[in-house]
CSV table of C-alpha atoms and ligand atoms in Angstrom, one decimal:
chain,number,residue,atom,x,y,z
A,65,MET,CA,106.4,73.0,65.1
A,66,ALA,CA,105.2,75.7,67.4
A,67,ILE,CA,106.6,75.8,70.9
A,68,ILE,CA,104.3,75.2,73.9
A,69,ARG,CA,103.7,78.4,75.9
A,70,ALA,CA,102.9,79.0,79.6
A,71,ILE,CA,99.3,79.3,80.7
A,72,ARG,CA,97.8,82.8,80.4
A,73,GLY,CA,98.3,84.8,83.6
A,74,MET,CA,101.1,82.5,84.8
A,75,LYS,CA,104.6,83.7,84.3
A,76,ASP,CA,108.1,82.3,84.4
A,77,ILE,CA,110.5,84.0,86.9
A,78,LEU,CA,114.0,84.0,85.5
A,79,PRO,CA,117.4,85.2,86.4
A,80,PRO,CA,118.5,87.9,87.1
A,81,GLU,CA,115.0,88.7,88.5
A,82,THR,CA,115.1,85.6,90.7
A,83,SER,CA,117.8,87.2,92.8
A,84,ARG,CA,115.3,89.9,93.7
A,85,TRP,CA,112.8,87.3,94.8
A,86,GLN,CA,115.4,85.5,96.9
A,87,TRP,CA,116.5,88.8,98.5
A,88,VAL,CA,112.8,89.7,99.4
A,89,GLU,CA,112.2,86.3,100.8
A,90,THR,CA,115.4,86.3,102.9
A,91,LYS,CA,114.5,89.7,104.3
A,92,ALA,CA,110.9,88.5,105.1
A,93,ARG,CA,112.3,85.4,106.8
A,94,GLU,CA,114.8,87.4,108.9
A,95,THR,CA,112.1,89.9,109.9
A,96,PHE,CA,109.4,87.4,110.8
A,97,GLU,CA,111.8,85.3,112.8
A,98,ARG,CA,112.8,88.4,114.8
A,99,TYR,CA,109.2,88.7,115.8
A,100,GLY,CA,109.0,85.0,116.7
A,101,TYR,CA,107.3,83.5,113.6
A,102,ARG,CA,108.2,80.1,112.2
A,103,GLU,CA,107.8,78.8,108.7
A,104,VAL,CA,105.1,76.3,107.5
A,105,ARG,CA,105.1,74.8,104.1
A,106,LEU,CA,101.7,73.4,103.0
A,107,PRO,CA,100.3,71.7,99.9
A,108,VAL,CA,99.0,73.9,97.0
A,109,LEU,CA,95.9,71.6,96.7
A,110,GLU,CA,93.2,71.4,99.3
A,111,LYS,CA,89.7,70.1,99.4
A,112,THR,CA,87.4,72.7,97.8
A,113,GLU,CA,85.2,72.7,100.9
A,114,LEU,CA,88.0,74.3,102.9
A,115,PHE,CA,87.9,77.5,100.9
A,116,ALA,CA,84.1,77.5,100.2
A,117,ARG,CA,83.5,77.3,104.0
A,118,SER,CA,86.0,80.0,105.0
A,119,ILE,CA,86.3,82.6,102.3
A,120,GLY,CA,82.5,82.8,101.7
A,121,SER,CA,80.4,81.7,98.8
A,122,ASP,CA,79.5,85.3,97.9
A,123,THR,CA,83.1,86.5,97.4
A,124,ASP,CA,84.6,86.9,94.0
A,125,ILE,CA,87.3,84.4,94.9
A,126,VAL,CA,84.9,81.5,95.6
A,127,ALA,CA,82.1,82.5,93.2
A,128,LYS,CA,84.3,83.1,90.1
A,129,GLU,CA,88.0,82.7,90.6
A,130,MET,CA,88.9,79.3,92.0
A,131,TYR,CA,90.8,76.6,90.0
A,132,THR,CA,88.6,73.7,91.0
A,133,PHE,CA,88.5,70.3,89.5
A,134,THR,CA,87.5,66.7,90.3
A,135,ASP,CA,90.3,64.3,90.8
A,136,ARG,CA,90.4,60.7,89.6
A,137,ARG,CA,88.5,59.5,92.7
A,138,GLY,CA,85.8,62.1,92.2
A,139,ASP,CA,86.8,64.5,95.0
A,140,SER,CA,86.5,68.2,94.4
A,141,LEU,CA,89.9,69.8,94.9
A,142,THR,CA,91.0,73.5,94.5
A,143,LEU,CA,94.4,75.1,94.0
A,144,ARG,CA,94.8,77.4,97.0
A,145,PRO,CA,93.6,80.9,96.2
A,146,GLU,CA,94.9,82.1,99.6
A,147,ALA,CA,96.7,80.7,102.6
A,148,THR,CA,94.9,81.6,105.8
A,149,ALA,CA,92.3,78.9,105.6
A,150,GLN,CA,94.9,76.2,105.0
A,151,VAL,CA,97.1,77.5,107.8
A,152,VAL,CA,94.2,77.1,110.2
A,153,ARG,CA,93.4,73.7,108.7
A,154,ALA,CA,97.0,72.5,109.2
A,155,CYS,CA,97.1,73.8,112.8
A,156,LEU,CA,93.9,72.0,113.6
A,157,GLU,CA,94.9,68.8,111.9
A,158,ASN,CA,98.4,68.7,113.5
A,159,GLY,CA,97.4,69.7,117.0
A,160,LEU,CA,99.3,73.1,116.8
A,161,MET,CA,96.4,74.9,118.4
A,162,LYS,CA,97.0,73.0,121.7
A,163,ALA,CA,100.4,74.7,122.2
A,164,PRO,CA,100.3,77.4,124.9
A,165,GLY,CA,100.6,81.0,123.8
A,166,VAL,CA,100.2,82.7,120.4
A,167,LYS,CA,101.0,80.5,117.4
A,168,LYS,CA,103.0,82.6,115.0
A,169,LEU,CA,103.5,81.1,111.6
A,170,TYR,CA,104.5,82.3,108.1
A,171,LEU,CA,104.1,80.8,104.7
A,172,MET,CA,105.4,81.7,101.3
A,173,GLY,CA,104.3,80.3,98.0
A,174,PRO,CA,102.1,80.4,94.9
A,175,MET,CA,98.4,81.1,95.0
A,176,PHE,CA,95.9,80.7,92.2
A,177,ARG,CA,93.0,82.8,91.2
A,178,TYR,CA,91.2,82.8,87.8
A,179,GLU,CA,91.1,86.6,87.5
A,180,ARG,CA,91.5,88.7,84.3
A,181,PRO,CA,95.2,89.0,83.9
A,182,GLN,CA,96.7,92.6,83.8
A,183,LYS,CA,99.7,94.4,85.1
A,184,GLY,CA,100.2,93.3,88.7
A,185,ARG,CA,97.4,90.7,88.5
A,186,TYR,CA,98.2,87.1,87.6
A,187,ARG,CA,96.4,83.7,87.8
A,188,GLN,CA,99.4,82.2,89.6
A,189,PHE,CA,100.9,84.7,91.9
A,190,HIS,CA,103.0,84.5,95.1
A,191,GLN,CA,102.2,85.6,98.6
A,192,ILE,CA,104.2,86.0,101.8
A,193,ASN,CA,101.7,85.3,104.6
A,194,CYS,CA,101.9,85.7,108.4
A,195,GLU,CA,99.3,84.3,110.7
A,196,ALA,CA,99.1,84.7,114.5
A,197,LEU,CA,96.6,82.5,116.3
A,198,GLY,CA,95.5,82.5,119.9
A,199,SER,CA,95.0,86.1,121.1
A,200,ASP,CA,92.5,88.8,120.6
A,201,ALA,CA,94.7,91.4,122.2
A,202,PRO,CA,94.9,94.7,120.2
A,203,GLU,CA,98.6,94.7,121.0
A,204,LEU,CA,98.9,91.7,118.6
A,205,ASP,CA,97.0,93.6,115.9
A,206,ALA,CA,99.4,96.5,116.3
A,207,GLU,CA,102.4,94.2,116.3
A,208,VAL,CA,101.3,92.4,113.2
A,209,ILE,CA,100.8,95.7,111.3
A,210,LEU,CA,104.1,97.0,112.7
A,211,MET,CA,105.9,93.9,111.5
A,212,LEU,CA,104.5,94.4,108.0
A,213,VAL,CA,105.5,98.1,107.9
A,214,ASP,CA,108.9,97.1,109.3
A,215,LEU,CA,109.5,94.6,106.5
A,216,LEU,CA,108.3,97.0,103.7
A,217,GLY,CA,110.6,99.6,105.1
A,218,GLN,CA,113.6,97.3,105.0
A,219,LEU,CA,112.7,96.5,101.4
A,220,GLY,CA,113.1,100.2,100.7
A,221,ILE,CA,109.5,100.5,99.4
A,222,LYS,CA,108.3,104.1,99.5
A,223,ASP,CA,105.1,106.0,99.0
A,224,LEU,CA,103.0,103.5,101.0
A,225,ARG,CA,99.6,104.1,102.5
A,226,LEU,CA,98.3,102.0,105.4
A,227,LEU,CA,94.5,101.8,105.4
A,228,ILE,CA,92.7,100.5,108.5
A,229,ASN,CA,89.1,99.8,109.5
A,230,SER,CA,87.3,97.7,112.0
A,231,LEU,CA,84.7,95.2,110.9
A,232,GLY,CA,83.4,94.5,114.4
A,233,CYS,CA,82.1,91.2,115.7
A,234,PRO,CA,79.1,89.2,114.5
A,235,GLU,CA,76.9,91.1,117.1
A,236,CYS,CA,77.7,94.6,115.8
A,237,THR,CA,77.6,93.6,112.2
A,238,VAL,CA,73.9,92.6,112.5
A,239,ASP,CA,73.0,96.2,113.2
A,240,PHE,CA,75.4,97.5,110.6
A,241,LYS,CA,74.1,95.1,107.9
A,242,ALA,CA,70.5,96.2,108.6
A,243,GLN,CA,71.4,99.9,108.2
A,244,LEU,CA,73.4,99.2,105.1
A,245,LYS,CA,70.7,97.2,103.5
A,246,LEU,CA,68.2,100.1,104.0
A,247,PHE,CA,70.7,102.5,102.4
A,248,LEU,CA,71.5,100.2,99.5
A,249,ALA,CA,67.9,99.4,98.8
A,250,ALA,CA,67.2,103.2,98.5
A,251,GLN,CA,69.6,103.6,95.6
A,252,GLU,CA,69.2,102.4,92.0
A,253,GLY,CA,71.8,101.3,89.4
A,254,TRP,CA,73.7,98.6,91.2
A,255,CYS,CA,75.5,96.0,89.1
A,256,ASP,CA,74.0,92.5,88.8
A,257,ASP,CA,76.4,91.1,91.5
A,258,CYS,CA,75.6,93.8,93.9
A,259,ARG,CA,71.8,93.5,93.4
A,260,ARG,CA,72.2,89.9,94.4
A,261,ARG,CA,74.5,90.8,97.3
A,262,LEU,CA,71.9,93.3,98.7
A,263,ASP,CA,70.1,90.4,100.2
A,264,THR,CA,72.7,87.8,100.7
A,265,ASN,CA,75.7,89.7,101.9
A,266,PRO,CA,75.4,93.5,101.8
A,267,LEU,CA,79.0,94.0,103.2
A,268,ARG,CA,80.3,92.6,99.9
A,269,VAL,CA,78.7,95.6,98.0
A,270,LEU,CA,81.2,97.8,99.8
A,271,ASP,CA,84.0,95.8,98.2
A,272,CYS,CA,82.5,95.9,94.6
A,273,LYS,CA,85.2,96.7,92.0
A,274,SER,CA,82.7,98.6,89.8
A,275,GLN,CA,83.4,102.4,89.8
A,276,HIS,CA,79.7,103.1,89.4
A,277,CYS,CA,78.8,101.0,92.5
A,278,GLN,CA,81.5,102.8,94.4
A,279,SER,CA,80.0,106.1,93.5
A,280,LEU,CA,76.6,105.0,94.7
A,281,LEU,CA,78.2,104.3,98.1
A,282,VAL,CA,79.0,107.9,98.9
A,283,GLY,CA,77.3,108.8,102.2
A,284,SER,CA,76.5,105.2,103.2
A,285,PRO,CA,76.6,104.2,106.9
A,286,THR,CA,80.0,103.2,108.3
A,287,MET,CA,80.9,100.2,110.4
A,288,GLU,CA,82.7,102.4,113.0
A,289,ASP,CA,79.4,104.0,114.0
A,290,SER,CA,77.8,100.6,114.6
A,291,LEU,CA,80.7,99.0,116.6
A,292,CYS,CA,79.7,97.6,120.0
A,293,GLU,CA,81.5,98.9,123.1
A,294,ASP,CA,84.1,96.1,123.1
A,295,CYS,CA,84.9,96.4,119.4
A,296,SER,CA,85.1,100.1,119.6
A,297,ARG,CA,87.5,99.9,122.5
A,298,HIS,CA,89.6,97.3,120.6
A,299,TYR,CA,89.8,99.5,117.5
A,300,LYS,CA,90.7,102.6,119.5
A,301,ARG,CA,93.5,100.7,121.3
A,302,VAL,CA,94.9,99.5,118.0
A,303,GLN,CA,95.1,103.1,116.8
A,304,PHE,CA,96.6,104.3,120.1
A,305,LEU,CA,99.3,101.6,119.9
A,306,LEU,CA,100.1,102.5,116.2
A,307,ASP,CA,100.2,106.2,117.1
A,308,GLY,CA,102.6,105.3,120.0
A,309,VAL,CA,105.1,103.6,117.7
A,310,GLY,CA,104.7,106.3,115.0
A,311,VAL,CA,103.1,104.1,112.3
A,312,ALA,CA,101.1,106.4,110.0
A,313,TYR,CA,97.7,105.1,108.9
A,314,GLU,CA,94.5,106.3,107.4
A,315,LYS,CA,91.1,105.1,108.5
A,316,LYS,CA,89.1,103.8,105.6
A,317,PRO,CA,85.5,103.2,106.7
A,318,HIS,CA,84.6,101.1,103.6
A,319,LEU,CA,87.5,98.7,103.8
A,320,VAL,CA,85.9,95.3,104.1
A,321,ARG,CA,88.5,93.2,102.2
A,322,GLY,CA,87.5,90.5,99.7
A,323,LEU,CA,87.1,87.6,102.0
A,324,ASP,CA,84.3,86.9,104.5
A,325,TYR,CA,86.2,85.7,107.5
A,326,TYR,CA,87.4,89.1,108.8
A,327,THR,CA,86.3,90.5,112.1
A,328,ARG,CA,87.5,93.6,113.9
A,329,THR,CA,90.7,95.0,112.5
A,330,ALA,CA,91.1,94.9,108.7
A,331,PHE,CA,94.0,96.6,106.9
A,332,GLU,CA,95.6,97.1,103.5
A,333,VAL,CA,98.8,98.7,102.3
A,334,THR,CA,98.7,100.4,98.9
A,335,ALA,CA,101.7,101.8,97.0
A,336,ALA,CA,102.0,104.6,94.4
A,337,GLY,CA,103.4,103.5,91.1
A,338,LEU,CA,101.6,100.2,90.7
A,339,GLY,CA,98.6,101.4,88.6
A,340,ALA,CA,95.2,99.9,89.2
A,341,GLN,CA,96.4,96.9,91.2
A,342,ASP,CA,98.0,99.0,94.0
A,343,SER,CA,97.4,96.8,97.0
A,344,VAL,CA,100.7,95.3,98.1
A,345,ALA,CA,99.4,93.6,101.2
A,346,GLY,CA,96.2,93.0,103.0
A,347,GLY,CA,95.1,91.4,106.2
A,348,GLY,CA,93.1,91.5,109.3
A,349,ARG,CA,91.6,89.6,112.2
A,350,TYR,CA,89.5,86.4,111.7
A,351,ASN,CA,88.2,85.6,115.2
A,352,GLY,CA,85.5,83.2,114.0
A,353,LEU,CA,87.5,81.3,111.4
A,354,VAL,CA,89.0,78.5,113.5
A,355,LYS,CA,85.6,77.7,115.0
A,356,ASP,CA,84.0,77.8,111.5
A,357,LEU,CA,86.5,75.2,110.4
A,358,GLY,CA,85.6,72.8,113.2
A,359,GLY,CA,88.1,73.9,115.8
A,360,PRO,CA,88.0,75.6,119.2
A,361,ASP,CA,87.0,79.3,119.6
A,362,ILE,CA,90.5,80.7,118.9
A,363,PRO,CA,91.0,84.2,117.5
A,364,GLY,CA,93.6,85.0,114.8
A,365,ILE,CA,95.1,87.8,112.7
A,366,GLY,CA,97.4,87.9,109.8
A,367,PHE,CA,98.3,89.4,106.4
A,368,GLY,CA,99.3,88.4,102.9
A,369,ILE,CA,101.8,90.3,100.8
A,370,GLY,CA,101.7,90.1,97.0
A,371,GLU,CA,105.2,89.2,96.1
A,372,GLU,CA,105.0,90.2,92.4
A,373,ARG,CA,103.9,93.7,93.4
A,374,ILE,CA,106.7,94.0,95.9
A,375,ILE,CA,109.3,93.0,93.2
A,376,GLU,CA,107.8,95.6,90.8
A,377,LEU,CA,108.4,98.3,93.4
A,378,LEU,CA,112.0,97.4,94.4
A,379,GLN,CA,114.4,100.1,93.7
A,380,SER,CA,117.0,99.4,91.1
A,381,ASP,CA,119.7,99.7,93.7
A,382,TYR,CA,118.2,97.0,95.9
A,383,ASN,CA,120.8,95.0,97.8
A,384,LYS,CA,123.2,93.3,95.4
A,385,GLU,CA,124.6,90.7,97.8
A,386,SER,CA,123.5,87.9,95.5
A,387,GLN,CA,125.2,89.3,92.4
A,388,LEU,CA,127.8,87.1,90.8
A,389,LYS,CA,131.3,88.3,91.9
A,390,VAL,CA,133.8,86.9,89.6
A,391,PHE,CA,134.0,85.8,86.0
A,392,LEU,CA,137.3,84.0,85.5
A,393,ALA,CA,138.4,84.5,81.9
A,394,ALA,CA,141.1,82.1,81.0
A,395,ILE,CA,142.7,82.3,77.5
A,396,GLY,CA,144.5,79.3,76.2
A,397,ASN,CA,144.7,75.7,77.2
A,398,ARG,CA,147.3,76.1,80.0
A,399,ALA,CA,145.4,79.0,81.5
A,400,GLN,CA,142.1,77.1,81.3
A,401,GLU,CA,143.7,74.2,83.2
A,402,GLU,CA,145.1,76.5,85.9
A,403,ALA,CA,141.8,78.4,86.1
A,404,PHE,CA,139.9,75.3,87.0
A,405,SER,CA,141.5,75.0,90.4
A,406,ILE,CA,141.5,78.8,91.0
A,407,LEU,CA,137.8,78.7,90.4
A,408,GLN,CA,137.4,76.2,93.2
A,409,ASP,CA,139.6,78.2,95.6
A,410,LEU,CA,137.4,81.2,95.0
A,411,ARG,CA,134.3,79.3,95.8
A,412,LYS,CA,135.8,77.8,98.9
A,413,ALA,CA,136.7,81.4,100.1
A,414,GLY,CA,133.0,82.3,99.7
A,415,ILE,CA,133.4,84.2,96.5
A,416,SER,CA,130.8,83.3,93.8
A,417,ALA,CA,132.7,82.6,90.6
A,418,VAL,CA,132.2,81.0,87.1
A,419,MET,CA,134.2,80.4,84.0
A,420,ASP,CA,133.5,79.4,80.5
A,421,PHE,CA,135.1,76.1,79.5
A,422,GLU,CA,134.9,76.7,75.7
A,423,ASN,CA,138.2,78.4,75.4
A,424,LYS,CA,136.8,81.4,73.6
A,425,SER,CA,138.5,84.7,72.9
A,426,LEU,CA,138.9,87.3,75.7
A,427,LYS,CA,136.3,89.5,73.9
A,428,SER,CA,133.7,86.7,73.8
A,429,GLN,CA,134.4,85.8,77.4
A,430,LEU,CA,133.9,89.4,78.6
A,431,LYS,CA,130.6,89.5,76.7
A,432,ILE,CA,129.4,86.5,78.7
A,433,ALA,CA,130.7,88.1,81.9
A,434,ASP,CA,128.7,91.2,81.2
A,435,LYS,CA,125.6,89.2,80.4
A,436,LEU,CA,125.9,87.4,83.8
A,437,GLU,CA,126.3,90.8,85.5
A,438,ALA,CA,129.5,89.7,87.3
A,439,LYS,CA,131.3,92.4,89.3
A,440,VAL,CA,134.8,91.7,88.1
A,441,ALA,CA,136.6,89.7,85.4
A,442,ILE,CA,139.8,87.9,86.4
A,443,ILE,CA,142.0,87.6,83.4
A,444,LEU,CA,144.5,84.8,83.0
A,445,GLY,CA,146.4,84.4,79.7
A,446,ASP,CA,149.8,83.0,78.8
A,447,GLN,CA,151.6,86.2,79.7
A,448,GLU,CA,149.9,86.4,83.1
A,449,LEU,CA,150.7,82.7,83.7
A,450,GLU,CA,154.4,83.3,82.9
A,451,LYS,CA,154.5,86.1,85.5
A,452,ARG,CA,152.2,84.2,88.0
A,453,VAL,CA,149.8,87.1,88.1
A,454,VAL,CA,146.2,87.8,87.0
A,455,GLY,CA,144.5,90.9,85.8
A,456,ILE,CA,141.4,92.1,87.7
A,457,ARG,CA,139.0,94.2,85.6
A,458,PRO,CA,135.9,95.9,87.0
A,459,LEU,CA,132.7,95.2,85.0
A,460,ARG,CA,129.5,97.1,84.4
A,461,ASP,CA,128.7,99.4,87.3
A,462,PHE,CA,132.1,99.1,89.0
A,463,VAL,CA,135.4,100.9,88.7
A,464,LEU,CA,138.7,100.7,90.4
A,465,ILE,CA,140.0,103.6,92.4
A,466,GLN,CA,143.2,104.0,94.5
A,467,GLU,CA,142.9,104.4,98.2
A,468,GLY,CA,146.0,104.6,100.4
A,469,GLY,CA,148.2,103.2,97.6
A,470,LYS,CA,145.9,100.2,97.1
A,471,TYR,CA,143.3,99.5,94.5
A,472,ASN,CA,139.7,99.1,95.6
A,473,LEU,CA,136.5,98.2,93.8
A,474,VAL,CA,133.6,100.8,94.0
A,475,GLU,CA,130.2,101.0,92.4
A,476,ILE,CA,129.6,104.0,90.1
A,477,LYS,CA,126.5,105.6,91.5
A,478,GLU,CA,125.3,107.8,88.7
A,479,LYS,CA,127.7,110.6,88.4
A,480,GLN,CA,128.3,110.9,92.1
A,481,PHE,CA,131.7,109.4,91.5
A,482,VAL,CA,134.5,111.7,90.7
A,483,GLY,CA,138.3,111.1,90.6
A,484,GLN,CA,140.7,108.9,88.7
A,485,VAL,CA,139.5,105.4,87.8
A,486,PHE,CA,141.5,102.4,86.6
A,487,GLN,CA,140.7,99.8,84.0
A,488,GLN,CA,142.6,96.9,85.4
A,489,GLU,CA,144.8,95.9,88.3
A,490,GLU,CA,147.5,93.2,88.3
A,491,ILE,CA,148.0,91.0,91.3
A,492,GLY,CA,150.1,88.0,92.1
A,493,LEU,CA,148.3,84.7,91.8
A,494,GLU,CA,149.3,83.7,95.4
A,495,SER,CA,147.6,86.7,97.0
A,496,LEU,CA,144.5,86.8,94.7
A,497,ILE,CA,142.1,85.1,97.1
A,498,ASP,CA,143.1,87.2,100.1
A,499,HIS,CA,143.1,90.4,98.1
A,500,LEU,CA,139.6,89.7,96.8
A,501,SER,CA,138.2,88.6,100.2
A,502,ILE,CA,139.7,91.4,102.2
A,503,THR,CA,139.8,94.4,99.9
A,504,TYR,CA,137.1,93.8,97.2
A,505,PHE,CA,134.4,91.7,98.6
A,506,LYS,CA,134.9,91.7,102.4
A,507,THR,CA,133.7,88.2,102.7
B,707,HAM,P1,94.2,89.3,99.6
B,707,HAM,O1,93.9,90.7,99.8
B,707,HAM,O2,93.2,88.5,98.8
B,707,HAM,O3,94.3,88.6,101.1
B,707,HAM,O4,95.6,89.1,99.0
B,707,HAM,C1,96.8,89.6,99.6
B,707,HAM,C2,97.7,90.3,98.6
B,707,HAM,O5,98.0,89.3,97.5
B,707,HAM,C3,97.1,91.5,97.8
B,707,HAM,O6,97.2,92.6,98.6
B,707,HAM,C4,97.9,91.5,96.6
B,707,HAM,O7,99.1,92.2,96.8
B,707,HAM,C5,98.2,90.0,96.3
B,707,HAM,N1,97.3,89.5,95.2
B,707,HAM,C6,96.0,89.1,95.4
B,707,HAM,N2,95.5,88.6,94.2
B,707,HAM,C7,96.5,88.8,93.3
B,707,HAM,C8,96.7,88.5,91.9
B,707,HAM,N3,95.7,87.9,91.2
B,707,HAM,N4,97.9,88.7,91.3
B,707,HAM,C9,98.9,89.3,92.0
B,707,HAM,N5,98.8,89.5,93.3
B,707,HAM,C10,97.7,89.3,94.0
B,707,HAM,C11,94.5,87.3,101.3
B,707,HAM,O8,94.7,86.5,100.5
B,707,HAM,C12,94.4,87.0,102.8
B,707,HAM,N6,94.6,85.5,102.9
B,707,HAM,C13,95.5,87.7,103.5
B,707,HAM,C14,95.4,87.4,105.0
B,707,HAM,C15,96.3,86.6,105.7
B,707,HAM,N7,94.5,87.8,105.9
B,707,HAM,C16,94.8,87.3,107.0
B,707,HAM,N8,95.9,86.6,106.9
């Protein structure tokens, strides 16, 4: 019988890759909390109306990509394609908007879009989102962008480009839309979607994915030229603040983003090495969204990071804190018995450790240890038991060296390492835990 496979565009995330995900999420949590953000966890299902009303009916997301279905009661529900609208919904519903000051929230989790799957583009993907509600100050825009850049830097992601634009307010977009419509109407050859958007929502043409449409846009009017005085001042101040803290950016006049709720600052971060789907994060201000969703007139700004794309970009030497430290290889019944309690002592000392209970040969056990990517194997056989010692053997990327008469575990970093290396160290059972904690793993 054939096995049942996962749905196209939805992938399983398995070890050892999961440790990368955990590491990224931990870094994100630590960073956001340093800037005063707190976590929210919200349902993956929402009423369809929430997304239709906020993201915009002309966007690709709402027009083509939502996983929408009718439930048993006949209500139209949608698997969330993004998180901003639902964060606003949750704040309104739970009275969070009433709290004084800026509401700073973050959310991590799966999003769903029925797009054509390709490298870096999935139908279930994961986002790390931050939303700050309650201030229109350009300082907040700069801080949000800075926090994103800070996190990406800590994750060691290189060759990034930060693109920014201002989409103005509803007043200045009236003028811009009129100018843009004239420009668009004077060109021929737009795709079917864009022909429709010419009338309904000309800004969406700027975001069209067709290469041909993009080529027709050369020389089109830019939003920056149509910004009202307030929006222009706001945009300049954001740039001034970013310059002040040394965050490099490029102005991209056609950046409109794929969702209709944006006003004023919009931004995107792209990375080299991702191919066609090179946007690792995107965000911006959404000053009208809370009101559009039935709340008070409260401005907001935020961003969403594509987690799959971040994972793809992680350097191979990303932090290995979560790597399994010890594989305890016990050979023979007596050794297996003794090892069972050593295993527990190791864990109590904060050292991650596993053993195999099948009493296999040393060779087979070391194979398992290698597969699990453990840092060291601790070997306990009859001989060792007799002498009340164990052997410590470095695995994979590690070697033992001698420093000041003592052995120490070091990582072989591609040929950088020179000097005598040792295959195994023997140490008394009584001092094993202290030795591992102090010298090897510094727990
Ligand atoms: P977005 O640009 O649609 O913005 O998505 C943000 C990020 O999610 C993208 O830059 C990309 O890295 C990732 N992403 C989007 N679609 C896919 C996909 N099909 N497969 C893999 N990754 C994907 C938003 O969703 C806004 N809600 C962000 C925001 C928050 N704006 C303000 N606050």
